[in-house]
GROMACS .gro file of C-alpha atoms in nm:
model
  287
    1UNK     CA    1  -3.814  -4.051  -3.640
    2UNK     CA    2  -3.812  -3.756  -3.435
    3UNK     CA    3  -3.627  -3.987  -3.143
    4UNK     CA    4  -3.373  -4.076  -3.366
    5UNK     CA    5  -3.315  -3.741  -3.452
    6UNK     CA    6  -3.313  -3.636  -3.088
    7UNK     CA    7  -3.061  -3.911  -3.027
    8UNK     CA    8  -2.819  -3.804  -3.301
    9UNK     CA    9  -2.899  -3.468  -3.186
   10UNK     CA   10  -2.758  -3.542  -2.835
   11UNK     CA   11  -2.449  -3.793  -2.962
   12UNK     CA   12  -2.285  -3.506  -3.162
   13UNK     CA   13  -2.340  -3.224  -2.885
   14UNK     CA   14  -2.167  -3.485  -2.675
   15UNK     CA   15  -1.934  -3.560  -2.911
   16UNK     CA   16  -1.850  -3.104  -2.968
   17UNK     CA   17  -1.803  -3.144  -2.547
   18UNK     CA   18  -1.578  -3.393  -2.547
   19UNK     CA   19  -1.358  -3.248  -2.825
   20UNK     CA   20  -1.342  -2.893  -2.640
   21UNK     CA   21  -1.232  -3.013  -2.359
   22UNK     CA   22  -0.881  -3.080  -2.401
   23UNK     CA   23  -0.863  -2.713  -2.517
   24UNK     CA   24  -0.965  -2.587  -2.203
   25UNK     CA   25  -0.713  -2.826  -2.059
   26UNK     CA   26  -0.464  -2.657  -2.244
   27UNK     CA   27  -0.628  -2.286  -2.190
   28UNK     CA   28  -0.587  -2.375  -1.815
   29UNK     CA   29  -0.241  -2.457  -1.836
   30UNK     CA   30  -0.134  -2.171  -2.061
   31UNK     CA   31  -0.261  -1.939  -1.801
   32UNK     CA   32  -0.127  -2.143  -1.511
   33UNK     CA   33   0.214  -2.091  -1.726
   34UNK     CA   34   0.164  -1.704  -1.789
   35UNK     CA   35   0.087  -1.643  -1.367
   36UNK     CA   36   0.399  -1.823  -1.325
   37UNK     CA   37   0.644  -1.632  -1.545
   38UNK     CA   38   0.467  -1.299  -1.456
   39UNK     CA   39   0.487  -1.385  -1.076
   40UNK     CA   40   0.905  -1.467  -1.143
   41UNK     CA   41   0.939  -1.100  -1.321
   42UNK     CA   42   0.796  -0.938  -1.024
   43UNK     CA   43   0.988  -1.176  -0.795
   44UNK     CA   44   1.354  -1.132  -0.925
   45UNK     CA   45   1.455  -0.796  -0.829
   46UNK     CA   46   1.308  -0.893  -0.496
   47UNK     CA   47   1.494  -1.215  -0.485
   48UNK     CA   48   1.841  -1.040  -0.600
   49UNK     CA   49   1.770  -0.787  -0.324
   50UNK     CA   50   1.759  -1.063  -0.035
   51UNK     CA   51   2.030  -1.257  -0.180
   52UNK     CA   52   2.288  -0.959  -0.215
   53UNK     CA   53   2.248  -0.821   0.130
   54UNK     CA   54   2.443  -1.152   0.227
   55UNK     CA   55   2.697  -1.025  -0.024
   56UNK     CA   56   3.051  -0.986   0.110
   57UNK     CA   57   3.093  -0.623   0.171
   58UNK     CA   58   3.306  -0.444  -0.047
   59UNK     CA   59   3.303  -0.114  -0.234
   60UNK     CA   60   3.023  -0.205  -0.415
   61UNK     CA   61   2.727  -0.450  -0.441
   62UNK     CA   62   2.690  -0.574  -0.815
   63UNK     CA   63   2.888  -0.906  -0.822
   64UNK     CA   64   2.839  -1.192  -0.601
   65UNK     CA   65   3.153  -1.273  -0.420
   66UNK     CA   66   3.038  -1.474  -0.099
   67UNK     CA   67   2.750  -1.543   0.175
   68UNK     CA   68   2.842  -1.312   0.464
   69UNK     CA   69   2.623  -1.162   0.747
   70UNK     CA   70   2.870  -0.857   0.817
   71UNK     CA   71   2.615  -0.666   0.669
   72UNK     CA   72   2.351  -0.734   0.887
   73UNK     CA   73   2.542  -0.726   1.171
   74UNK     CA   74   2.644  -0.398   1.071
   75UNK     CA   75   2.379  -0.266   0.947
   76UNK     CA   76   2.447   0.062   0.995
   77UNK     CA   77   2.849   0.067   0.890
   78UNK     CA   78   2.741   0.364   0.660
   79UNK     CA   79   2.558   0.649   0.906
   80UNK     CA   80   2.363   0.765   0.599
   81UNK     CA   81   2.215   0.483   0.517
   82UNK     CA   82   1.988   0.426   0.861
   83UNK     CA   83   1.958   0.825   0.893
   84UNK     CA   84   1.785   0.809   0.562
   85UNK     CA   85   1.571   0.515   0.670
   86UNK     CA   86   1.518   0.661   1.011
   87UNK     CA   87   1.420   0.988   0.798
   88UNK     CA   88   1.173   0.771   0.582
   89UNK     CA   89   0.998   0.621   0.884
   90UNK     CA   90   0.934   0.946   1.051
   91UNK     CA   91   0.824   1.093   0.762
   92UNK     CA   92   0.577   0.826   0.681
   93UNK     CA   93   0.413   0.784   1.046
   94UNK     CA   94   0.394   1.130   1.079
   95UNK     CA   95   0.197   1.170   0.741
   96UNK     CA   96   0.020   0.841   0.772
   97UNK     CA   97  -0.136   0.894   1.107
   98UNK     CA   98  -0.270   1.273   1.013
   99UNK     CA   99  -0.370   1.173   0.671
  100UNK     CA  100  -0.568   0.915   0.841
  101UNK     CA  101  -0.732   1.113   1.061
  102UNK     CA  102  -0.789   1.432   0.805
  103UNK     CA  103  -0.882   1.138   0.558
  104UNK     CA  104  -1.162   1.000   0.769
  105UNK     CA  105  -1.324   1.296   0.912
  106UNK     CA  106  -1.364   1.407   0.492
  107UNK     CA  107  -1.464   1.082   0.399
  108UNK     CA  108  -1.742   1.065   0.677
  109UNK     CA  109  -1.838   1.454   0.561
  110UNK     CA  110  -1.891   1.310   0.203
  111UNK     CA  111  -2.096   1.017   0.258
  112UNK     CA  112  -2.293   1.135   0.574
  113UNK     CA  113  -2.371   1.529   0.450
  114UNK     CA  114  -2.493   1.682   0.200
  115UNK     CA  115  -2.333   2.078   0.136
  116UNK     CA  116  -2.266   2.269  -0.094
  117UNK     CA  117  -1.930   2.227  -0.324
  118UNK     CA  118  -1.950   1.855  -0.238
  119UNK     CA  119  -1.901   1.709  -0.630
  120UNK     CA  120  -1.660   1.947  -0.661
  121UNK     CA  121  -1.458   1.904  -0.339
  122UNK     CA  122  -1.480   1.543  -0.449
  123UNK     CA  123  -1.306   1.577  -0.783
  124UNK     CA  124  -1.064   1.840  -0.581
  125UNK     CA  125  -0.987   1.462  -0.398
  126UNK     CA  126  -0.894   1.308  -0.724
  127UNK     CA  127  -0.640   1.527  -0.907
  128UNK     CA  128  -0.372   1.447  -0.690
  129UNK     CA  129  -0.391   1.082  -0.792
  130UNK     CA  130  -0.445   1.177  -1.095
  131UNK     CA  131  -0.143   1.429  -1.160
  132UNK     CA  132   0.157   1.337  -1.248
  133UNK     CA  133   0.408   1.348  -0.979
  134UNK     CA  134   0.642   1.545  -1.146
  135UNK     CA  135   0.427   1.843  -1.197
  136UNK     CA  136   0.267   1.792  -0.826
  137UNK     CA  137   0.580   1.770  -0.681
  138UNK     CA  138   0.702   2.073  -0.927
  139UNK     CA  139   0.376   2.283  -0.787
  140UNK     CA  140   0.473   2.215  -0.468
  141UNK     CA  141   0.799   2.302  -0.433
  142UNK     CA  142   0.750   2.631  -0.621
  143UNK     CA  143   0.486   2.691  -0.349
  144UNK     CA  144   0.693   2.688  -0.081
  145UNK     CA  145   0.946   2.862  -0.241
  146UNK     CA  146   0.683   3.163  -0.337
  147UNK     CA  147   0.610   3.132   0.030
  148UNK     CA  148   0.971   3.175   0.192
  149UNK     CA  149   0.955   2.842   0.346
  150UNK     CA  150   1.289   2.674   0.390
  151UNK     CA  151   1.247   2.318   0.253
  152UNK     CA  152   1.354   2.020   0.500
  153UNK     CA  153   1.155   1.762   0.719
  154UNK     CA  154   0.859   1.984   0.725
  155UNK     CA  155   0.818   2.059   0.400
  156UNK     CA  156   0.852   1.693   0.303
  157UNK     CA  157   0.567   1.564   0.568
  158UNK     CA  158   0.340   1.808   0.447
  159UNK     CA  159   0.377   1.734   0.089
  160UNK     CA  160   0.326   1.349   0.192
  161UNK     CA  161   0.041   1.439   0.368
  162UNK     CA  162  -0.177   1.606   0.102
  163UNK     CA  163  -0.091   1.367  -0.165
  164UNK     CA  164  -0.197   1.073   0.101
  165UNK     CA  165  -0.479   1.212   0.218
  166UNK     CA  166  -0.713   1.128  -0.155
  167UNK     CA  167  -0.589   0.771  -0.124
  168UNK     CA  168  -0.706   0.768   0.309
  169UNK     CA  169  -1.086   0.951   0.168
  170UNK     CA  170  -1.131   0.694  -0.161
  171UNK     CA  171  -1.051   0.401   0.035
  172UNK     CA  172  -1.223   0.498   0.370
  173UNK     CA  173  -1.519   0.640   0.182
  174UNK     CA  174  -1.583   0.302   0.026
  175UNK     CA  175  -1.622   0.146   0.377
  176UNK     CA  176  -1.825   0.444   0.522
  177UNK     CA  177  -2.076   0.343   0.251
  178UNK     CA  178  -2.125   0.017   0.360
  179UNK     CA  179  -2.225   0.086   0.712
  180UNK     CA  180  -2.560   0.029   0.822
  181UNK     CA  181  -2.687   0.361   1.000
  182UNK     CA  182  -2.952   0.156   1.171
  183UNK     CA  183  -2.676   0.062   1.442
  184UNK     CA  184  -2.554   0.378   1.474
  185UNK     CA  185  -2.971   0.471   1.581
  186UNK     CA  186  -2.931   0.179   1.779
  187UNK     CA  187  -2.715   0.309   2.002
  188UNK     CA  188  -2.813   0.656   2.037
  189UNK     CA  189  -3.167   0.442   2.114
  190UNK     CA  190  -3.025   0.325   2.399
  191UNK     CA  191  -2.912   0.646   2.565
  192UNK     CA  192  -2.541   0.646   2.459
  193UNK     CA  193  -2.409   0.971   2.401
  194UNK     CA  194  -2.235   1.088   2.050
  195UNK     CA  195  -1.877   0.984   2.124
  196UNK     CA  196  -1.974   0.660   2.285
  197UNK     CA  197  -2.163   0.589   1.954
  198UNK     CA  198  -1.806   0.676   1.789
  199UNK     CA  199  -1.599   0.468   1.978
  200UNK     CA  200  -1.800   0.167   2.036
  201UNK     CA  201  -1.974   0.141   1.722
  202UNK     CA  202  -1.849   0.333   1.423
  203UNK     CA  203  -1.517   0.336   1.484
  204UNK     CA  204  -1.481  -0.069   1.544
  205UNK     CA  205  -1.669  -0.090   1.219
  206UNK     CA  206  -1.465   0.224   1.052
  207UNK     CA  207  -1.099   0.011   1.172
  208UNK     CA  208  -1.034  -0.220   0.871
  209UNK     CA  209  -1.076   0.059   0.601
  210UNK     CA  210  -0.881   0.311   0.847
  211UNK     CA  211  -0.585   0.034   0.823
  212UNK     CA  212  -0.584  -0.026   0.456
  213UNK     CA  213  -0.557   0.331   0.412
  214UNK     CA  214  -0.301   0.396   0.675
  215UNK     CA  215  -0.096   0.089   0.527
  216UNK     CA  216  -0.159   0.250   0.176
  217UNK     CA  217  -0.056   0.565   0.288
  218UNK     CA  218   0.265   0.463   0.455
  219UNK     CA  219   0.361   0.229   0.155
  220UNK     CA  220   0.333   0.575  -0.054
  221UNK     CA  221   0.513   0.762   0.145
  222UNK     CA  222   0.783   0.561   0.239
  223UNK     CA  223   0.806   0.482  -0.147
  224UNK     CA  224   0.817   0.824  -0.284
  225UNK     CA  225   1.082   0.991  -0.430
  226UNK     CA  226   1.013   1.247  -0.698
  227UNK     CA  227   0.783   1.445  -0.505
  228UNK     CA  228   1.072   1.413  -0.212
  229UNK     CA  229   1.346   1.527  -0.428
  230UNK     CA  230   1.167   1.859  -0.514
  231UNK     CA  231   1.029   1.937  -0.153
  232UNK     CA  232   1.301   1.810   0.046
  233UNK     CA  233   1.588   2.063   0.029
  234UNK     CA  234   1.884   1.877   0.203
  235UNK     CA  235   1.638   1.685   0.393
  236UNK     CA  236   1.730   1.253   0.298
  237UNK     CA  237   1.548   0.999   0.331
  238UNK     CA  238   1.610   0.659   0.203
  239UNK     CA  239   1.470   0.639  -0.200
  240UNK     CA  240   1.632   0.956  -0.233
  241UNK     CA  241   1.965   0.858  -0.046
  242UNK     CA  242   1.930   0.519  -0.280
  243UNK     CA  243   1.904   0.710  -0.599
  244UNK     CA  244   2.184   0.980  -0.500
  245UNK     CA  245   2.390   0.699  -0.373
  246UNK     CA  246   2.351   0.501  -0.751
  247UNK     CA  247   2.602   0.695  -0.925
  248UNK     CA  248   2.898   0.578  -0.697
  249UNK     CA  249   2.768   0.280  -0.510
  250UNK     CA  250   2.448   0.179  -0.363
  251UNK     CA  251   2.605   0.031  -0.023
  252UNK     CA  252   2.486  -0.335   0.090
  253UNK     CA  253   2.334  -0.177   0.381
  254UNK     CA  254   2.052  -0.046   0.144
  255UNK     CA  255   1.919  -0.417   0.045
  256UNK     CA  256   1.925  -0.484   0.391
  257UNK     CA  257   1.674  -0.225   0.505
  258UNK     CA  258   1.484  -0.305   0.195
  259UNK     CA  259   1.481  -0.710   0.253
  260UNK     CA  260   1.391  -0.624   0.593
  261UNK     CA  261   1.070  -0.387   0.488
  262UNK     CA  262   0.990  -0.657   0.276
  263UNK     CA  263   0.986  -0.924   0.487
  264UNK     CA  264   0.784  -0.721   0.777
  265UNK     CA  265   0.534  -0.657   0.505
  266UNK     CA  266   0.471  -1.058   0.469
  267UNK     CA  267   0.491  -1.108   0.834
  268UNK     CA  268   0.188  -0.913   0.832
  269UNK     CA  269   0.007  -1.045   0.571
  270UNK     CA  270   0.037  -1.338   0.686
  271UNK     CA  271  -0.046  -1.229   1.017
  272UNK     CA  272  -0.383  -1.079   0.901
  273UNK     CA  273  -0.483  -1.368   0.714
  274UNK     CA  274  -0.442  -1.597   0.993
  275UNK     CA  275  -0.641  -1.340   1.223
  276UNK     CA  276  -0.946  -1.343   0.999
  277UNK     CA  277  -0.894  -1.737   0.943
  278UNK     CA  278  -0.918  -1.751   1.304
  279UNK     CA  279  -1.224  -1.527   1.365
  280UNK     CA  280  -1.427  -1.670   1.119
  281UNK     CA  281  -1.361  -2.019   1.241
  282UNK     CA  282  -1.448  -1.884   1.586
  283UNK     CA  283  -1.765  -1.704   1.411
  284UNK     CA  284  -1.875  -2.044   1.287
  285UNK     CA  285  -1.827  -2.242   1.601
  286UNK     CA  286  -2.056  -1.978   1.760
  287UNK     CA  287  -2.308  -1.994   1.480
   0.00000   0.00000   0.00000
């Protein structure tokens, strides 16, 4: 009796699997379907960006009226336009590469030391991504003002470099964690002095989390605009020259900068996936 019942048992679990699977057929494909019409969203102003900066060039850039490549052939028929991108890429390498550094040296200071004010310092770290950037970029531009401080090109790196710096510490500080100082003893075992240790061991190991951050950081920067508009004086660079430039005529110049930032930025994607396909496969052959 009790087999039977263990039979029966097992027919109608079988029977309960069976039956749910088709909805997890149909779960699968409803997400499938949602990733897909999220992924368009995201995609179309990128798409209409691309496509219009083969527009025919004419006083402005909203209807389609032919594929040309004047624009990218002149791609800098309006002066403003590539001073305000040449603006933005100063300004961003500038505060990228001494947020980076400032960024590190903290980060290593938080994880390595212990001293006093340390929680605090730390939540010091977070308000800035944590403010609004209307009332950081407010702050700041009554601060320089207070100060005397003409606002211009300096004004705007510095800004861009205190708001990048939290997002250089929280993601370097992550990776800082995860060293092992056994290596670092390692090589101060073996009679290497404290900058060799630096450069041959914790800074090779230190690189892919200084990266992120500095591509992070530059993404920000370059990207910014409120906090520009109240630090920057006169000073343009290209979101703010795109915003001022909206109430006449955003020129077609504009998507072409911005189709080619776009593009670079999957060039190297891709380029950094196919390094660390590469090294792992080399990794394996070794193994």
């Amino acid at each position: 009796m009790s087999t039977q019942m263990y039979a029966a048992a097992g027919k109608a679990v079988a029977a309960g699997s069976g039956k749910r699977r088709p909805r997890g057929r149909r779960g699968n494909w409803g997400v499938g379907l949602y990733s897909v019409i999220i992924l368009a969203l995201l995609l179309i102003p990128i798409v209409y960006t691309i496509v219009f900066s083969f527009n025919i060039p004419a006083r402005t850039n909203v209807s389609w009226r032919g594929f040309s490549l004047a624009n990218w052939i002149n791609i800098c028929n309006d002066p403003r336009v590539c001073a305000a991108f040449g603006s933005s890429i100063l300004v961003g390498t500038t505060a990228t590469i001494v947020a980076a550094a400032i960024g590190t040296a903290i980060a290593i200071a938080l994880v390595r030391f212990r001293f006093r004010f340390r929680t605090g310092l730390t939540i010091l770290l977070f308000l800035p991504m944590a403010t609004p950037e209307v009332v950081l970029g407010s702050g700041l531009g009554s601060q320089f003002l207070n100060i005397g401080v003409d606002k211009g090109l300096t004004t705007t790196i510095v800004a861009h470099i205190m708001f990048c710096i939290s997002f250089v510490v929280i993601t370097v500080r992550a990776r800082v964690a995860s060293l092992d100082p056994a290596i670092e003893e390692a090589g101060r075992d073996l009679y290497a002095s404290p900058g060799q240790v630096w450069w041959r061991i914790t800074f090779p190991l230190l690189l892919p989390g200084i990266v992120a951050a500095a591509l992070l950081s530059f993404a920000l920067s370059f990207d910014d605009f409120i906090i520009t508009a109240f630090v920057s004086g006169n000073f343009e660079t290209l979101p703010k020259y795109i915003y001022t430039a909206a109430v006449r005529a955003i020129p077609a110049q504009a998507n072409v900068f911005a189709s080619i930032i776009f593009l670079l930025a999957i060039v190297l994607v891709v380029a950094s996936q196919l390094t660390a396909a590469v090294r792992r496969r080399r990794l394996a052959r070794e193994g």
